[in-house]
GROMACS .gro file of C-alpha atoms in nm:
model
  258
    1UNK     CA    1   2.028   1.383   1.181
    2UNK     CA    2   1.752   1.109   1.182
    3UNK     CA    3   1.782   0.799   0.909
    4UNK     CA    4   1.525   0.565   0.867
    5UNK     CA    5   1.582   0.355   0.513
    6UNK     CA    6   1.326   0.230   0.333
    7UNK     CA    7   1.306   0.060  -0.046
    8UNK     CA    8   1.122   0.294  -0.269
    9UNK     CA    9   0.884   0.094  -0.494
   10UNK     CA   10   0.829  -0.216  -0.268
   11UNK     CA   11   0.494  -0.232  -0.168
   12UNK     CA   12   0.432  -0.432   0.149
   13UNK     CA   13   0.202  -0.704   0.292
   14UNK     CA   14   0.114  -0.395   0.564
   15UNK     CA   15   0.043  -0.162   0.300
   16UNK     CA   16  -0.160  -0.416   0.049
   17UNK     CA   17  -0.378  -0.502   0.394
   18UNK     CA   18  -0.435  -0.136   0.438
   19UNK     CA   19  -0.536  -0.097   0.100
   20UNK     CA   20  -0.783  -0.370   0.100
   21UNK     CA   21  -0.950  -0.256   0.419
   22UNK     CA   22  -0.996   0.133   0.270
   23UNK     CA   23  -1.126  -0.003  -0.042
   24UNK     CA   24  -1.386  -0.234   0.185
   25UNK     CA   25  -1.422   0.113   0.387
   26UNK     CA   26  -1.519   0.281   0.065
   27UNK     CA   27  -1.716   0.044  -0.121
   28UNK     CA   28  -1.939  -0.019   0.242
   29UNK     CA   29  -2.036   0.357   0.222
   30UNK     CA   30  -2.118   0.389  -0.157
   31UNK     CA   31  -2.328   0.084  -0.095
   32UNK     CA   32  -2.510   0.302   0.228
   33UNK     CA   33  -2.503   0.587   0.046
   34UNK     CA   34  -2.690   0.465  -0.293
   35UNK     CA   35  -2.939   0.239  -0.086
   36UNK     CA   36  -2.821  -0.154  -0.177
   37UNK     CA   37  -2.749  -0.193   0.172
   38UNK     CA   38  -2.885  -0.091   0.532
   39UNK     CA   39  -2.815  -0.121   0.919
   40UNK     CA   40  -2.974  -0.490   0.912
   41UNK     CA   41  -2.746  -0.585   0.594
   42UNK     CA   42  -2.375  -0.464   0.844
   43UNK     CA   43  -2.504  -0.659   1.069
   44UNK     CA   44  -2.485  -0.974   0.851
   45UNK     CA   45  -2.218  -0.897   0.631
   46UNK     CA   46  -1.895  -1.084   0.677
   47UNK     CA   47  -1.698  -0.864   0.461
   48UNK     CA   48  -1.816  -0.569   0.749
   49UNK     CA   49  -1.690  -0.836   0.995
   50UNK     CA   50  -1.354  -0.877   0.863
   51UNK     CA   51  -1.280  -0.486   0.815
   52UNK     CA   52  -1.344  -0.453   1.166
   53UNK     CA   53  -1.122  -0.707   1.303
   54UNK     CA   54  -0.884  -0.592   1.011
   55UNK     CA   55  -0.890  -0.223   1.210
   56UNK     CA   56  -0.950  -0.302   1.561
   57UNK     CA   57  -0.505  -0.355   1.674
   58UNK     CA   58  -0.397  -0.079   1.402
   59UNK     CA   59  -0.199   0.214   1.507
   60UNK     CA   60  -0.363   0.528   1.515
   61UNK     CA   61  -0.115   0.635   1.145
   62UNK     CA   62  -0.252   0.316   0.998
   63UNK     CA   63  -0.592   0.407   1.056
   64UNK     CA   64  -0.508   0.739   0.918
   65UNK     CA   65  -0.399   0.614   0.591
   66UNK     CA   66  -0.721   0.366   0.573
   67UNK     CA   67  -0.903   0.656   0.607
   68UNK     CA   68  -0.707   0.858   0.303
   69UNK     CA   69  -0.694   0.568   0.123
   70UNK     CA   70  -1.072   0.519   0.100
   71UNK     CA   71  -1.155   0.860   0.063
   72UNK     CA   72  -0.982   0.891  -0.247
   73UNK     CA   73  -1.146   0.608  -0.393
   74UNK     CA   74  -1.461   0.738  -0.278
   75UNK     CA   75  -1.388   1.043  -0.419
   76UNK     CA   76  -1.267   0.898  -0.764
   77UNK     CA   77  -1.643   0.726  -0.784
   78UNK     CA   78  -1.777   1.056  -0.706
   79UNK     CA   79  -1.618   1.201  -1.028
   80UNK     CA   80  -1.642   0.964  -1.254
   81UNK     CA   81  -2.015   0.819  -1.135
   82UNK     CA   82  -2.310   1.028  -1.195
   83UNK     CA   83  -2.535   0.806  -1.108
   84UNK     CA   84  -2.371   0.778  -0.822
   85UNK     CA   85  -2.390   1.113  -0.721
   86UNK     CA   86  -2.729   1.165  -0.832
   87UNK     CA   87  -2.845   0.899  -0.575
   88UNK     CA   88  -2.680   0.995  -0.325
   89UNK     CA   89  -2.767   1.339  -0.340
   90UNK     CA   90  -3.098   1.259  -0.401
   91UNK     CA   91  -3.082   1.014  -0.057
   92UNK     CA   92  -2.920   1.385   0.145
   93UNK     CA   93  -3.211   1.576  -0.004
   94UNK     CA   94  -3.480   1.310   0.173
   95UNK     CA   95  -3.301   1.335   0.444
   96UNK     CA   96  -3.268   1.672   0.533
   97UNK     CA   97  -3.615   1.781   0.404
   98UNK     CA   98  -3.735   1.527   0.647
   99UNK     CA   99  -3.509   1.661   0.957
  100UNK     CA  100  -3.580   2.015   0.846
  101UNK     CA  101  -3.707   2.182   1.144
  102UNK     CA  102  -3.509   1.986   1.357
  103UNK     CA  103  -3.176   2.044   1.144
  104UNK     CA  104  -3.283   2.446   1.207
  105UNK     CA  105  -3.282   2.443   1.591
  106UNK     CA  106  -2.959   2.261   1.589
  107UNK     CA  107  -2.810   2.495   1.344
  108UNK     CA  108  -2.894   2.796   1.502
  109UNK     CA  109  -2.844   2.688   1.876
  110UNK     CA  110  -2.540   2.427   1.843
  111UNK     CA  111  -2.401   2.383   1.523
  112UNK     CA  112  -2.290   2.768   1.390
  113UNK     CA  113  -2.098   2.810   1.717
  114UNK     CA  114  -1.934   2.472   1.693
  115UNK     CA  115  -1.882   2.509   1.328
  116UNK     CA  116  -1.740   2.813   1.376
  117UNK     CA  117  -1.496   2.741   1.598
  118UNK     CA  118  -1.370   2.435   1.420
  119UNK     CA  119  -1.336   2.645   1.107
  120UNK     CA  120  -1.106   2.899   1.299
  121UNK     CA  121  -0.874   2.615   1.474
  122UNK     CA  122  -0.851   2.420   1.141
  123UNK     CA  123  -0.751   2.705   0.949
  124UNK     CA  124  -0.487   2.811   1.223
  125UNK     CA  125  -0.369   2.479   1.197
  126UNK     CA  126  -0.385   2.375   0.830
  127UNK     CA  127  -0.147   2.709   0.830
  128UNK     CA  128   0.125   2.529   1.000
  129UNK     CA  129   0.070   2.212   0.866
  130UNK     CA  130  -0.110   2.059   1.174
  131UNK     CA  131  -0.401   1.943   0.959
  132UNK     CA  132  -0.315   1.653   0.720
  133UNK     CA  133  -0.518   1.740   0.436
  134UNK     CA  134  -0.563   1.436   0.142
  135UNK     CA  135  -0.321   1.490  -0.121
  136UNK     CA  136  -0.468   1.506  -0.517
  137UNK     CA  137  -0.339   1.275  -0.770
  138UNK     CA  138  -0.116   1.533  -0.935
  139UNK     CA  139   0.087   1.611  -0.654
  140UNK     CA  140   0.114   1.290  -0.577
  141UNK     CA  141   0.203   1.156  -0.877
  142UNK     CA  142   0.497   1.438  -0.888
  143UNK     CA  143   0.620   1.376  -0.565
  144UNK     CA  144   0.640   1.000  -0.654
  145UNK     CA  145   0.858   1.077  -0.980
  146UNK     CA  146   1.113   1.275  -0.750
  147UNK     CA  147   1.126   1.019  -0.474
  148UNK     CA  148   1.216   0.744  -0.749
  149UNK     CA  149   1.455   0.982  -0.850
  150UNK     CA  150   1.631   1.066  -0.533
  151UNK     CA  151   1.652   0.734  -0.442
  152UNK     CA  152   1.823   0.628  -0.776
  153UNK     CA  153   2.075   0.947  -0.737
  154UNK     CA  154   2.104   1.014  -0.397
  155UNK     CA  155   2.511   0.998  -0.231
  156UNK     CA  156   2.724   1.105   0.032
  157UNK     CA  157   2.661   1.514  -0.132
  158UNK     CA  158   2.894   1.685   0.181
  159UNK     CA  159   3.164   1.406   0.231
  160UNK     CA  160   3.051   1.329   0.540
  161UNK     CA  161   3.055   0.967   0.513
  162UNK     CA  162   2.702   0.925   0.551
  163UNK     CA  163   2.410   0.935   0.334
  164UNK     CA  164   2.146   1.090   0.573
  165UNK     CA  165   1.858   1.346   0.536
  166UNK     CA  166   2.062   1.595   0.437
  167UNK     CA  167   2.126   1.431   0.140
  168UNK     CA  168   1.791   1.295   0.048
  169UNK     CA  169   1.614   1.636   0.096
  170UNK     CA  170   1.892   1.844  -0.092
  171UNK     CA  171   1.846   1.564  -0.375
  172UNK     CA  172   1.474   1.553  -0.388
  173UNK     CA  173   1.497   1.984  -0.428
  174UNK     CA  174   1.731   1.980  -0.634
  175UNK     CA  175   1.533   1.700  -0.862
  176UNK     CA  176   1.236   1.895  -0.816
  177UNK     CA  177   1.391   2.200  -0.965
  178UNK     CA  178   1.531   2.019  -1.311
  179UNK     CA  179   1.185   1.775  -1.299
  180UNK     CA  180   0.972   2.085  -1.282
  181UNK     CA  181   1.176   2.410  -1.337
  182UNK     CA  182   0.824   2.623  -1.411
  183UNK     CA  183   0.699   2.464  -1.034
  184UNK     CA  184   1.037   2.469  -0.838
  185UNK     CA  185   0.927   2.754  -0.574
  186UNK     CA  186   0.665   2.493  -0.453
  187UNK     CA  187   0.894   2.239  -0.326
  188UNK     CA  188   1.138   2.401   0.048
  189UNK     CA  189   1.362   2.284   0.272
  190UNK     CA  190   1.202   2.216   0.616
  191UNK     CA  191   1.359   2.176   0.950
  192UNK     CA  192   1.249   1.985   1.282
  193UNK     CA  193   1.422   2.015   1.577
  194UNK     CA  194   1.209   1.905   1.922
  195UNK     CA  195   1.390   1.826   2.234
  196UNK     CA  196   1.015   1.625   2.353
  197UNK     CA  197   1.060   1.377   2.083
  198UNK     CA  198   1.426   1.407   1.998
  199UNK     CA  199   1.334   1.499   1.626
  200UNK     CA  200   1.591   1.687   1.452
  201UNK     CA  201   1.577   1.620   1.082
  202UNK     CA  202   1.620   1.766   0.729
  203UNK     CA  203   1.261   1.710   0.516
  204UNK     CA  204   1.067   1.871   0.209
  205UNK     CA  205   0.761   2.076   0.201
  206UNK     CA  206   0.554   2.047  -0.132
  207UNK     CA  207   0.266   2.326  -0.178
  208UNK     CA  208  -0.033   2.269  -0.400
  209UNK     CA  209  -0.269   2.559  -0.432
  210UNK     CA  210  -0.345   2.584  -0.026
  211UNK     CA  211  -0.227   2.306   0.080
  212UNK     CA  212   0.173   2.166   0.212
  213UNK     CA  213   0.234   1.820   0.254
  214UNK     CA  214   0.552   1.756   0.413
  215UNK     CA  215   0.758   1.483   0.259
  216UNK     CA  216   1.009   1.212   0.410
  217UNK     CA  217   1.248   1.175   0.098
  218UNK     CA  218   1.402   0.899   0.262
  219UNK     CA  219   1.034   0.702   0.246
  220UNK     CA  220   0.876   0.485  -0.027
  221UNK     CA  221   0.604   0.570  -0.286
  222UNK     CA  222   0.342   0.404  -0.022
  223UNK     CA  223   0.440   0.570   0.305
  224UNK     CA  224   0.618   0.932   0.238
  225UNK     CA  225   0.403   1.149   0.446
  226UNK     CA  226   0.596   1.269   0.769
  227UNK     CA  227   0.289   1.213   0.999
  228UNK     CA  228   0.273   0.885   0.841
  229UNK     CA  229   0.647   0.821   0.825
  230UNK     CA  230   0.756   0.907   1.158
  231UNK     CA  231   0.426   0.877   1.341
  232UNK     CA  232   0.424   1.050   1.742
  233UNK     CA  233   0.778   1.155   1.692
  234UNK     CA  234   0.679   1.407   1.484
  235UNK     CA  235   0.541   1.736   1.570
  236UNK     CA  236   0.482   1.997   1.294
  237UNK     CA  237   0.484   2.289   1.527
  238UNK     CA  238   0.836   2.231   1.522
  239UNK     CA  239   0.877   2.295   1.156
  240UNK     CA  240   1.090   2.550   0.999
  241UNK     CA  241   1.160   2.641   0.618
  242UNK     CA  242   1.544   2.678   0.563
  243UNK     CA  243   1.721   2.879   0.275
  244UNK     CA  244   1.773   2.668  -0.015
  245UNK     CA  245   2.123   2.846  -0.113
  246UNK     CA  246   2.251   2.788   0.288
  247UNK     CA  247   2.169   2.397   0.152
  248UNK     CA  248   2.291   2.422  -0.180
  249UNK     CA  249   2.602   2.564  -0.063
  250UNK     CA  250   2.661   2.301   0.186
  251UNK     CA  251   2.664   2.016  -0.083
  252UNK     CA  252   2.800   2.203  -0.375
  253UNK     CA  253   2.565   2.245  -0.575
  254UNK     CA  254   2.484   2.581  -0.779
  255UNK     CA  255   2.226   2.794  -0.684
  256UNK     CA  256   1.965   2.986  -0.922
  257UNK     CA  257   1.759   3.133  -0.737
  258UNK     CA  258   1.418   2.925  -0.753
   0.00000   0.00000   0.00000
C-alpha cells in the first residue's frame, strides 16, 4: 500500500504562492467583469505580469488548484456583493443583446450539439468521479475536522508494523462516524488498484448532495484531494468502494452498520 506523509496544518511557501496567484486570478476578473479595468489596462498592469510568470513552470495540479482557489473567492464576492452582481450582470445583458443574432446562429448551428455532448460526457464522468467538481465550504470544513483528527489518532490499527493507508482511511471513517453519526453513510472506503501507474491504495470518498470528492487521509488541510495529492498516478476509473465491516473487521474495530 502507497504512503506519502505529510504534516497536517503546515501550510507551505508552495501553497501560500498558489494562493496569492488565485486571489490575483480572481480579483483580475471581478475588476473585468465590473468595468474598472480593460484589455489596454492587462497590458500595463504589473500585477497581470507577475501572475503570469507566477503560472507559466506550474504543474498542470497546481494550476488546477489556482483555478479552485480563485473560483471560490470569486464565488464568495458573488454572494456576499450585490453590487457586484448587479454590474456584472448588467455588463452580460449588453453583451448578449448586442451579439443577439449572432449568439442565435451559433446556438442553433454549433453550440446545442457541442453543448450537448459535453453535458452527456461530464455527467458520465462526474458519475465516476472523473470530473473534479469545487468542493463547498461545509464539506470542506468537515473533512478538515476529520483529517486533524486522524492525524492526531491515527496508529499501527492491524499490527502490522506500519502505519499506512489502511490505517489513515479506517481512522478518518471511523472519525467520521462518531464526528457526524446523523452523516456517516456519506463518507466510504475506496480502493485503487492500476497496474499503468502502480496505484494500489486505501482512500475515502465523501458525498455532498451530487457530488464525491475523494480524499487522501494521509494529506494536509491544503492539499487532500487525490487528483491533487497524487497527481498522474492517479486514475479514478480505477476506483472501487469497499465494505466498511470487511475494514472494520480487519483493525478491530466494531461495526454498526452506518
Amino acid at each position: 500500500m502507497e504512503t506519502k506523509t505529510t504534516r497536517i496544518g503546515m501550510e507551505t511557501e508552495i501553497d501560500k504562492n498558489l494562493k496569492t496567484l488565485a486571489e490575483t486570478k480572481a480579483t483580475c476578473y471581478c475588476l473585468r467583469e465590473t468595468g474598472q479595468c480593460d484589455f489596454d489596462d492587462c497590458l500595463e498592469c504589473s500585477k497581470l505580469s507577475l501572475y503570469q510568470q507566477g503560472v507559466r513552470n506550474l504543474l498542470p495540479v497546481d494550476l488546477l488548484k489556482v483555478d479552485n482557489l480563485a473560483a471560490k473567492i470569486i464565488q464568495r464576492k458573488l454572494d456576499n456583493d450585490t453590487s457586484f452582481r448587479a454590474t456584472s450582470a448588467s455588463r452580460w445583458k449588453y453583451f448578449f443583446n448586442s451579439l443577439k443574432w449572432m449568439a442565435i446562429v451559433f446556438l442553433f448551428a454549433i453550440f446545442i450539439p457541442l453543448a450537448a455532448a459535453y453535458f452527456l460526457c461530464t455527467y458520465a464522468l462526474d458519475t465516476k468521479g472523473a470530473v473534479y467538481p469545487i468542493i463547498d465550504d461545509i464539506t470542506e470544513s468537515k473533512i478538515i475536522r476529520v483529517l486533524d483528527e486522524t492525524h492526531k489518532n491515527v496508529y499501527d490499527m492491524n499490527g502490522d508494523h506500519q502505519v499506512n493507508c489502511q490505517d489513515f482511511t479506517v481512522m478518518f471513517i471511523y472519525l467520521w462516524a462518531k464526528i457526524y453519526p446523523d452523516d456517516s453513510k456519506s463518507a466510504q472506503i475506496v480502493f485503487n488498484k492500476n497496474f499503468n501507474t502502480g496505484m494500489n491504495h486505501l482512500f475515502v470518498s465523501v458525498r455532498s448532495g451530487n457530488k464525491v470528492f475523494y480524499i487522501e487521509p494521509q494529506g494536509s488541510y491544503t492539499n487532500y484531494r487525490m487528483e491533487h495529492f497524487w497527481g498522474d498516478r492517479y486514475d479514478p476509473c480505477f476506483n472501487r468502494e469497499i465494505r466498511k465491516s470487511f475494514w472494520y473487521a480487519q483493525m478491530g474495530l466494531p461495526y454498526n452498520g452506518e
